[in-house]
Every structure is written in C-alpha cells, then in structure tokens.
Amino acid sequence: MVSVVPLFPGQHPRSGAAALGPLADGLAAPERALLARALEFAEPLYAGQTLSTGEPVWPHALGLAAGLASIGMDPVARAAGILFAAPKQLGGLEQLEEKFGVEVAALAGGVEKLHRLRVLTRAAPGEQNEILRKMVLGMVEDVRVVLIRLASRTQTLRWFAKNPSDQRKPYARESLDIYSPLANRLGVWQLKWELEDLSFRYLEPELYKKIARMLDEKRIEREQYIANSIDVLRKKLKEVVVKSEITGRPKHIYSIWNKMRAKQLDFSEVYDVRALRVIVPSAPDCYSVLGIAHDLWEPIPKEFDDYISRPKGNNYQSLHTAVIGPGGRTLEVQIRT
C-alpha cells in the first residue's frame, strides 16, 4: 500500500487506509479504496518531479486533494486532483482511463488543459485574464475541473508562504484577478478567503501585517467568538418562538482592507469584522429579530440599514445592524427572509 508523506506539521507518515487522512473525509470504504489506488499510482510517478514554482509534485497533489476534501468534493474529483499531473507525465490519458475510468481521466485531462492554456497566454499578458475567464467559464464542460484548479492554485500560494520567490507577486496578482472571483462565483468561500489573504500578503506585505496587528486576535479566536454569539442569539430566539437559521463568519484580512479602501474607512469604523446572518420565514420576523438583537446587545448609533423597506438597486433586501456584542466587541447582524 502507498505511504503518504505528512500533510500537516507533526503528522507522521502512515500506510494503508489510515494514510488517507483528511483526503478521505466523509467517504465510504469503496470510495476510500479509489483514493488509495490513486495515491499508490501517483507517488512513484511523481518521484523527483517538481512544478515550475519549484514545489515538488507529490506534496502538491496531497495538499490539492486535501483542499478538495475540505470543500466536500466527490471521490472522483479528489482522485483526479491526486492525478492532476499524470496526463503530462504519461503523455496522455489512456493509462488513466484503464486504471481509474473515463470520468477520473477526463477530469485530470481537463486540469492539464487549463494549465497548458495558462502557460500559452503568458506570452500575451494583456490578453491573459480575458482568455482565461472565457476559457474557464465557457469552455470547461465539468465545473469540477475549475474547482480542482482553484484548489491547486491555493496549494501553490501556500507553498510560497514558506518558499518565497520572485514568482509570488505575479501568481498573487493573477489569483486576485481571476481565481478568487471564480471561487466567489462558485460559492467556494473557504478557498476564496485563503486565495485573497495569501495574495494580499504577498502583494502588500506591510499593509497585511498592519491589518493583522489591528485585528489583535487570531482567526480561530474570531470563529469561536462568532460561535458563542450564535449560541446566545439562538437561545433567545427559541425562547420567543421565532424560527431561524443563524450562520456567522469572521471577515478575513483582504475583505477588511477592501472595505476600508472602498468606503474610505478607518479600521475602527469597520463594524463587520465579525458578523452574523439570521434567516427567518417572513419580513415581520426580521423586525422581531432586530428588536431581540438590540435587547441583547447595545446598538451602535447610525449603523442600521433597512434594505427591506428600501431595497437596494439590485433588489437586495435585508436588515443590517451593528452592535456591541459579547466582551465589548463590535458585531454586525444581517437579518433576512
């Protein structure tokens, strides 16, 4: 069986099914077996091979596949992610089709086509963005190819974090121009914020550090704060029998900078560094939740927008309020049907 190198610091190589680790999260035994076969096939094939960035192909494949698993991709896409470089190494798709089936081979081949087109357009940088946009949105038959490419680019930016080079900035610029908007369009938020934050870190290192310092807390701490705030609000809404679905997210560093720049705000004026979203059945329920939120937490003056009675131009309808949440920290609450 294949022996897998560590995916995360401190993780020791293991063999067999246990070696799959996070690559096989949520999969049944036959699906795990497909990934194990892909790993066993790819490891010797990639031995000693590197990408144009200098990153070894094998750990890139593992990081890429783990990224696909983290966004819940199906086992076929994860296997194709592991085999992303196999078509080039093998000179075609015939062996992949024989060993893994037409679907896995087609996805791996599609990823290779995307890569080849990117290389070709380097000679015409003025046309590159438009060519890539048209290609990705119009020519790719299976959206999973794009998702594999997004996970691959995310892994490349992670590699640059520990292996600085002159390639970091052009890759970061391309990621902000093309890949993060694609991740946004496809709703892959986990990859979107990582693509944006890593790119911003490489393009504007001093600004990135400044905003990181102003946040004065780590992302995991902000996520815990959001979870605690959700628990408080959910308990109160249950008491008054208002049906609701509550989600939350901490704003990432690039989004904070974008908002500060677009609205000419000081960091202290960005009240949605932490935010909750409440979904309720009806418009009257929205106003009920608003009253409950203001009872729980002190509202911040002039930070209330009623886009239900006055929808935005694109017909967006929601209530937005900012409050002093638990621990004296600012918290945005969006409420909509």
Protein backbone atom coordinates (compact mmCIF):
# COMPACT_ATOMS: atom_id res chain seq x y z
CA MET A 1 0.00 0.00 0.00
CA VAL A 2 1.01 3.61 -0.51
CA SER A 3 2.95 5.52 2.14
CA VAL A 4 1.81 9.12 2.41
CA VAL A 5 4.04 11.99 3.48
CA PRO A 6 2.77 14.35 6.21
CA LEU A 7 0.04 16.78 5.18
CA PHE A 8 0.41 18.89 8.31
CA PRO A 9 3.31 19.66 10.67
CA GLY A 10 3.78 16.90 13.23
CA GLN A 11 1.80 14.33 11.24
CA HIS A 12 3.83 11.15 10.72
CA PRO A 13 3.71 9.10 7.51
CA ARG A 14 1.37 6.15 7.67
CA SER A 15 0.49 3.35 5.27
CA GLY A 16 -2.73 1.73 4.13
CA ALA A 17 -6.20 3.22 4.56
CA ALA A 18 -5.08 5.21 7.61
CA ALA A 19 -2.66 7.14 5.39
CA LEU A 20 -5.55 8.73 3.53
CA GLY A 21 -6.21 11.04 6.48
CA PRO A 22 -8.23 14.15 5.58
CA LEU A 23 -8.19 13.24 1.87
CA ALA A 24 -10.92 10.65 2.51
CA ASP A 25 -13.09 12.56 4.98
CA GLY A 26 -16.75 11.55 4.66
CA LEU A 27 -16.16 8.73 2.17
CA ALA A 28 -17.33 5.11 2.26
CA ALA A 29 -14.92 2.17 2.01
CA PRO A 30 -15.12 1.70 -1.81
CA GLU A 31 -14.55 5.42 -2.33
CA ARG A 32 -11.59 5.40 0.05
CA ALA A 33 -10.19 2.50 -1.96
CA LEU A 34 -10.30 4.63 -5.13
CA LEU A 35 -8.23 7.33 -3.45
CA ALA A 36 -5.78 4.75 -2.09
CA ARG A 37 -5.26 3.39 -5.62
CA ALA A 38 -4.74 6.92 -6.97
CA LEU A 39 -2.15 7.63 -4.28
CA GLU A 40 -0.38 4.34 -4.89
CA PHE A 41 -0.22 5.08 -8.62
CA ALA A 42 0.81 8.74 -8.29
CA GLU A 43 3.57 8.57 -5.68
CA PRO A 44 6.17 6.71 -7.79
CA LEU A 45 5.07 8.58 -10.92
CA TYR A 46 5.75 11.95 -9.26
CA ALA A 47 9.02 10.91 -7.57
CA GLY A 48 11.64 13.60 -8.10
CA GLN A 49 9.30 15.77 -10.20
CA THR A 50 8.77 19.49 -9.48
CA LEU A 51 6.39 22.16 -10.77
CA SER A 52 7.54 25.39 -12.42
CA THR A 53 7.34 27.07 -9.00
CA GLY A 54 9.87 24.63 -7.59
CA GLU A 55 7.29 22.82 -5.47
CA PRO A 56 7.59 19.01 -5.58
CA VAL A 57 4.63 17.49 -7.44
CA TRP A 58 3.82 14.82 -4.82
CA PRO A 59 3.16 17.11 -1.82
CA HIS A 60 1.31 19.50 -4.15
CA ALA A 61 -1.02 16.64 -5.13
CA LEU A 62 -1.64 15.79 -1.46
CA GLY A 63 -2.37 19.39 -0.50
CA LEU A 64 -4.61 19.82 -3.53
CA ALA A 65 -6.61 16.68 -2.72
CA ALA A 66 -6.94 17.69 0.93
CA GLY A 67 -8.29 21.06 -0.23
CA LEU A 68 -10.90 19.31 -2.37
CA ALA A 69 -11.90 17.13 0.59
CA SER A 70 -12.29 20.22 2.78
CA ILE A 71 -14.95 21.63 0.43
CA GLY A 72 -16.78 18.29 0.19
CA MET A 73 -15.84 17.29 -3.35
CA ASP A 74 -16.81 13.81 -4.53
CA PRO A 75 -14.28 10.95 -4.59
CA VAL A 76 -13.88 11.10 -8.37
CA ALA A 77 -12.79 14.75 -8.18
CA ARG A 78 -10.43 14.01 -5.28
CA ALA A 79 -8.85 11.14 -7.24
CA ALA A 80 -8.49 13.39 -10.29
CA GLY A 81 -6.87 16.01 -8.05
CA ILE A 82 -4.28 13.48 -6.91
CA LEU A 83 -3.68 12.58 -10.57
CA PHE A 84 -3.61 16.20 -11.81
CA ALA A 85 -0.06 15.88 -13.24
CA ALA A 86 -0.38 12.31 -14.52
CA PRO A 87 -1.54 13.18 -18.08
CA LYS A 88 1.64 15.18 -18.66
CA GLN A 89 3.87 12.53 -17.05
CA LEU A 90 2.22 9.71 -19.02
CA GLY A 91 1.87 11.57 -22.32
CA GLY A 92 -1.88 11.02 -22.50
CA LEU A 93 -5.00 9.66 -20.79
CA GLU A 94 -5.01 6.04 -21.92
CA GLN A 95 -3.44 4.55 -18.78
CA LEU A 96 -5.63 6.66 -16.50
CA GLU A 97 -8.75 5.51 -18.32
CA GLU A 98 -7.70 1.88 -17.97
CA LYS A 99 -6.88 2.13 -14.26
CA PHE A 100 -9.40 4.70 -12.99
CA GLY A 101 -12.14 5.05 -15.60
CA VAL A 102 -13.10 7.65 -18.17
CA GLU A 103 -14.51 10.16 -15.65
CA VAL A 104 -11.38 10.44 -13.50
CA ALA A 105 -9.17 10.59 -16.60
CA ALA A 106 -11.32 13.30 -18.21
CA LEU A 107 -11.13 15.49 -15.11
CA ALA A 108 -7.36 15.10 -14.83
CA GLY A 109 -7.06 15.84 -18.56
CA GLY A 110 -9.22 18.95 -18.17
CA VAL A 111 -6.95 20.28 -15.43
CA GLU A 112 -3.92 19.74 -17.66
CA LYS A 113 -5.66 21.66 -20.49
CA LEU A 114 -6.27 24.61 -18.17
CA HIS A 115 -2.63 24.61 -17.17
CA ARG A 116 -1.42 24.49 -20.78
CA LEU A 117 -3.61 27.42 -21.77
CA ARG A 118 -2.29 29.46 -18.84
CA VAL A 119 1.28 28.78 -19.99
CA LEU A 120 0.44 29.79 -23.58
CA THR A 121 -1.12 33.10 -22.52
CA ARG A 122 1.97 34.15 -20.56
CA ALA A 123 3.36 35.42 -23.86
CA ALA A 124 0.43 37.86 -24.17
CA PRO A 125 -0.15 39.21 -20.65
CA GLY A 126 -2.62 41.83 -21.86
CA GLU A 127 -4.91 39.10 -23.13
CA GLN A 128 -4.29 36.53 -20.42
CA ASN A 129 -7.06 37.50 -18.00
CA GLU A 130 -9.74 37.69 -20.67
CA ILE A 131 -8.64 34.45 -22.32
CA LEU A 132 -8.60 32.61 -19.02
CA ARG A 133 -12.01 33.95 -18.00
CA LYS A 134 -13.59 32.88 -21.28
CA MET A 135 -11.89 29.52 -21.16
CA VAL A 136 -12.85 28.71 -17.59
CA LEU A 137 -16.43 29.94 -17.79
CA GLY A 138 -17.26 28.92 -21.34
CA MET A 139 -15.07 26.03 -22.44
CA VAL A 140 -14.84 23.77 -19.40
CA GLU A 141 -17.53 21.11 -19.61
CA ASP A 142 -17.31 19.96 -15.98
CA VAL A 143 -17.20 22.56 -13.19
CA ARG A 144 -15.14 20.14 -11.10
CA VAL A 145 -12.18 20.89 -13.37
CA VAL A 146 -12.34 24.53 -12.28
CA LEU A 147 -12.65 23.54 -8.61
CA ILE A 148 -9.59 21.30 -8.88
CA ARG A 149 -7.71 24.19 -10.49
CA LEU A 150 -8.78 26.53 -7.67
CA ALA A 151 -7.57 24.04 -5.05
CA SER A 152 -4.30 23.68 -6.95
CA ARG A 153 -3.73 27.44 -7.05
CA THR A 154 -4.50 27.68 -3.32
CA GLN A 155 -1.89 25.00 -2.65
CA THR A 156 0.64 26.92 -4.78
CA LEU A 157 0.11 30.08 -2.71
CA ARG A 158 0.55 28.05 0.48
CA TRP A 159 3.86 26.76 -0.90
CA PHE A 160 5.04 30.33 -1.48
CA ALA A 161 4.38 31.14 2.19
CA LYS A 162 7.35 29.01 3.20
CA ASN A 163 9.30 29.25 -0.05
CA PRO A 164 9.49 32.92 -1.14
CA SER A 165 10.46 33.62 -4.74
CA ASP A 166 10.10 36.27 -7.43
CA GLN A 167 7.10 34.33 -8.74
CA ARG A 168 4.99 35.14 -5.69
CA LYS A 169 3.76 38.54 -6.87
CA PRO A 170 2.68 37.58 -10.41
CA TYR A 171 0.94 34.48 -9.06
CA ALA A 172 -0.75 36.58 -6.37
CA ARG A 173 -1.93 39.21 -8.86
CA GLU A 174 -3.34 36.55 -11.18
CA SER A 175 -5.05 34.88 -8.22
CA LEU A 176 -6.82 38.12 -7.22
CA ASP A 177 -7.76 38.94 -10.81
CA ILE A 178 -9.05 35.52 -11.85
CA TYR A 179 -9.09 32.73 -9.29
CA SER A 180 -10.67 34.40 -6.25
CA PRO A 181 -13.53 35.89 -8.36
CA LEU A 182 -14.14 32.40 -9.75
CA ALA A 183 -14.16 30.93 -6.23
CA ASN A 184 -16.64 33.65 -5.24
CA ARG A 185 -18.89 32.93 -8.23
CA LEU A 186 -18.88 29.22 -7.42
CA GLY A 187 -19.53 29.86 -3.71
CA VAL A 188 -16.33 28.17 -2.54
CA TRP A 189 -15.75 30.55 0.36
CA GLN A 190 -13.02 28.52 2.08
CA LEU A 191 -10.80 28.74 -0.99
CA LYS A 192 -11.83 32.31 -1.79
CA TRP A 193 -10.69 33.84 1.52
CA GLU A 194 -7.44 31.87 1.50
CA LEU A 195 -6.64 32.86 -2.09
CA GLU A 196 -7.34 36.51 -1.25
CA ASP A 197 -5.50 36.66 2.05
CA LEU A 198 -2.38 34.90 0.77
CA SER A 199 -2.31 37.04 -2.40
CA PHE A 200 -2.74 40.24 -0.39
CA ARG A 201 0.02 39.11 1.95
CA TYR A 202 2.45 38.77 -0.98
CA LEU A 203 1.39 41.92 -2.85
CA GLU A 204 1.11 44.28 0.14
CA PRO A 205 3.09 42.70 2.99
CA GLU A 206 3.24 45.83 5.19
CA LEU A 207 -0.49 46.56 4.84
CA TYR A 208 -1.27 42.93 5.51
CA LYS A 209 0.79 42.94 8.71
CA LYS A 210 -0.75 46.25 9.81
CA ILE A 211 -4.32 44.98 9.49
CA ALA A 212 -3.36 41.65 11.10
CA ARG A 213 -1.99 43.55 14.09
CA MET A 214 -5.14 45.70 14.31
CA LEU A 215 -7.30 42.61 14.41
CA ASP A 216 -5.48 41.72 17.66
CA GLU A 217 -6.89 38.21 17.60
CA LYS A 218 -6.35 35.07 15.57
CA ARG A 219 -8.92 33.79 13.06
CA ILE A 220 -9.67 30.75 15.22
CA GLU A 221 -10.45 33.06 18.16
CA ARG A 222 -12.76 35.16 15.98
CA GLU A 223 -14.51 31.99 14.79
CA GLN A 224 -15.04 30.92 18.41
CA TYR A 225 -16.43 34.36 19.22
CA ILE A 226 -18.89 34.01 16.33
CA ALA A 227 -19.94 30.54 17.54
CA ASN A 228 -20.56 31.84 21.06
CA SER A 229 -22.59 34.80 19.76
CA ILE A 230 -24.71 32.45 17.63
CA ASP A 231 -25.45 30.32 20.70
CA VAL A 232 -26.58 33.38 22.68
CA LEU A 233 -28.89 34.67 19.93
CA ARG A 234 -30.27 31.21 19.05
CA LYS A 235 -31.21 30.55 22.69
CA LYS A 236 -33.07 33.88 22.91
CA LEU A 237 -34.95 33.32 19.64
CA LYS A 238 -36.06 29.88 20.83
CA GLU A 239 -37.46 31.46 23.99
CA VAL A 240 -39.69 33.77 21.95
CA VAL A 241 -40.50 31.02 19.41
CA VAL A 242 -39.01 32.68 16.32
CA LYS A 243 -37.90 30.09 13.78
CA SER A 244 -34.48 30.95 12.42
CA GLU A 245 -31.29 29.74 10.84
CA ILE A 246 -28.17 31.53 12.09
CA THR A 247 -24.75 31.46 10.48
CA GLY A 248 -21.68 33.59 11.02
CA ARG A 249 -18.27 34.39 9.69
CA PRO A 250 -15.23 36.43 10.66
CA LYS A 251 -14.21 38.86 7.91
CA HIS A 252 -10.80 37.99 6.50
CA ILE A 253 -7.93 40.44 6.12
CA TYR A 254 -8.29 41.18 2.40
CA SER A 255 -12.04 41.87 2.78
CA ILE A 256 -11.33 44.28 5.63
CA TRP A 257 -8.80 46.16 3.51
CA ASN A 258 -11.18 46.23 0.52
CA LYS A 259 -13.93 47.77 2.65
CA MET A 260 -11.58 50.32 4.23
CA ARG A 261 -10.33 51.33 0.78
CA ALA A 262 -13.72 51.40 -0.99
CA LYS A 263 -15.53 53.37 1.73
CA GLN A 264 -12.55 55.41 2.97
CA LEU A 265 -12.97 54.00 6.48
CA ASP A 266 -10.63 53.80 9.40
CA PHE A 267 -10.22 50.28 10.82
CA SER A 268 -12.23 51.28 13.90
CA GLU A 269 -15.17 52.05 11.59
CA VAL A 270 -15.31 48.53 10.10
CA TYR A 271 -18.02 47.02 12.28
CA ASP A 272 -18.47 43.74 10.41
CA VAL A 273 -15.09 42.21 11.22
CA ARG A 274 -17.38 39.69 12.95
CA ALA A 275 -20.87 39.13 11.55
CA LEU A 276 -23.99 37.00 12.00
CA ARG A 277 -26.62 36.24 9.38
CA VAL A 278 -30.13 35.33 10.52
CA ILE A 279 -32.65 33.77 8.10
CA VAL A 280 -36.32 33.86 9.16
CA PRO A 281 -39.65 32.97 7.48
CA SER A 282 -41.16 36.44 6.98
CA ALA A 283 -40.43 40.18 6.90
CA PRO A 284 -42.23 40.79 10.24
CA ASP A 285 -39.94 38.15 11.76
CA CYS A 286 -36.94 40.17 10.55
CA TYR A 287 -38.04 43.15 12.62
CA SER A 288 -38.75 40.89 15.62
CA VAL A 289 -35.19 39.53 15.45
CA LEU A 290 -33.86 43.08 15.12
CA GLY A 291 -35.61 44.05 18.38
CA ILE A 292 -34.27 40.96 20.15
CA ALA A 293 -30.71 41.62 18.95
CA HIS A 294 -30.94 45.21 20.21
CA ASP A 295 -32.25 43.96 23.56
CA LEU A 296 -29.33 41.55 23.85
CA TRP A 297 -26.59 43.91 22.70
CA GLU A 298 -26.18 47.68 22.57
CA PRO A 299 -26.78 49.01 19.02
CA ILE A 300 -24.11 51.28 17.53
CA PRO A 301 -25.63 54.66 16.52
CA LYS A 302 -26.03 55.30 12.78
CA GLU A 303 -25.11 51.71 11.92
CA PHE A 304 -28.59 50.48 10.96
CA ASP A 305 -29.78 49.99 7.37
CA ASP A 306 -33.29 48.87 6.42
CA TYR A 307 -32.99 47.31 2.96
CA ILE A 308 -36.40 45.64 3.36
CA SER A 309 -38.47 48.83 3.29
CA ARG A 310 -35.85 50.43 0.98
CA PRO A 311 -34.33 47.65 -1.17
CA LYS A 312 -31.04 48.22 -2.95
CA GLY A 313 -30.97 48.74 -6.71
CA ASN A 314 -30.40 45.02 -7.31
CA ASN A 315 -33.48 44.26 -5.15
CA TYR A 316 -31.32 43.08 -2.26
CA GLN A 317 -33.50 43.04 0.88
CA SER A 318 -32.16 42.67 4.41
CA LEU A 319 -31.80 44.44 7.75
CA HIS A 320 -28.25 45.36 8.78
CA THR A 321 -27.33 46.49 12.26
CA ALA A 322 -24.08 46.75 14.20
CA VAL A 323 -23.96 46.17 17.95
CA ILE A 324 -21.54 45.98 20.83
CA GLY A 325 -21.55 42.24 21.26
CA PRO A 326 -20.23 39.95 23.99
CA GLY A 327 -16.98 41.11 25.52
CA GLY A 328 -17.42 44.64 24.21
CA ARG A 329 -16.52 43.70 20.62
CA THR A 330 -18.37 45.00 17.57
CA LEU A 331 -20.65 42.57 15.76
CA GLU A 332 -22.73 43.02 12.60
CA VAL A 333 -26.10 41.27 12.40
CA GLN A 334 -27.78 40.77 9.00
CA ILE A 335 -31.42 39.62 9.07
CA ARG A 336 -33.40 38.50 6.04
CA THR A 337 -36.04 36.04 4.80
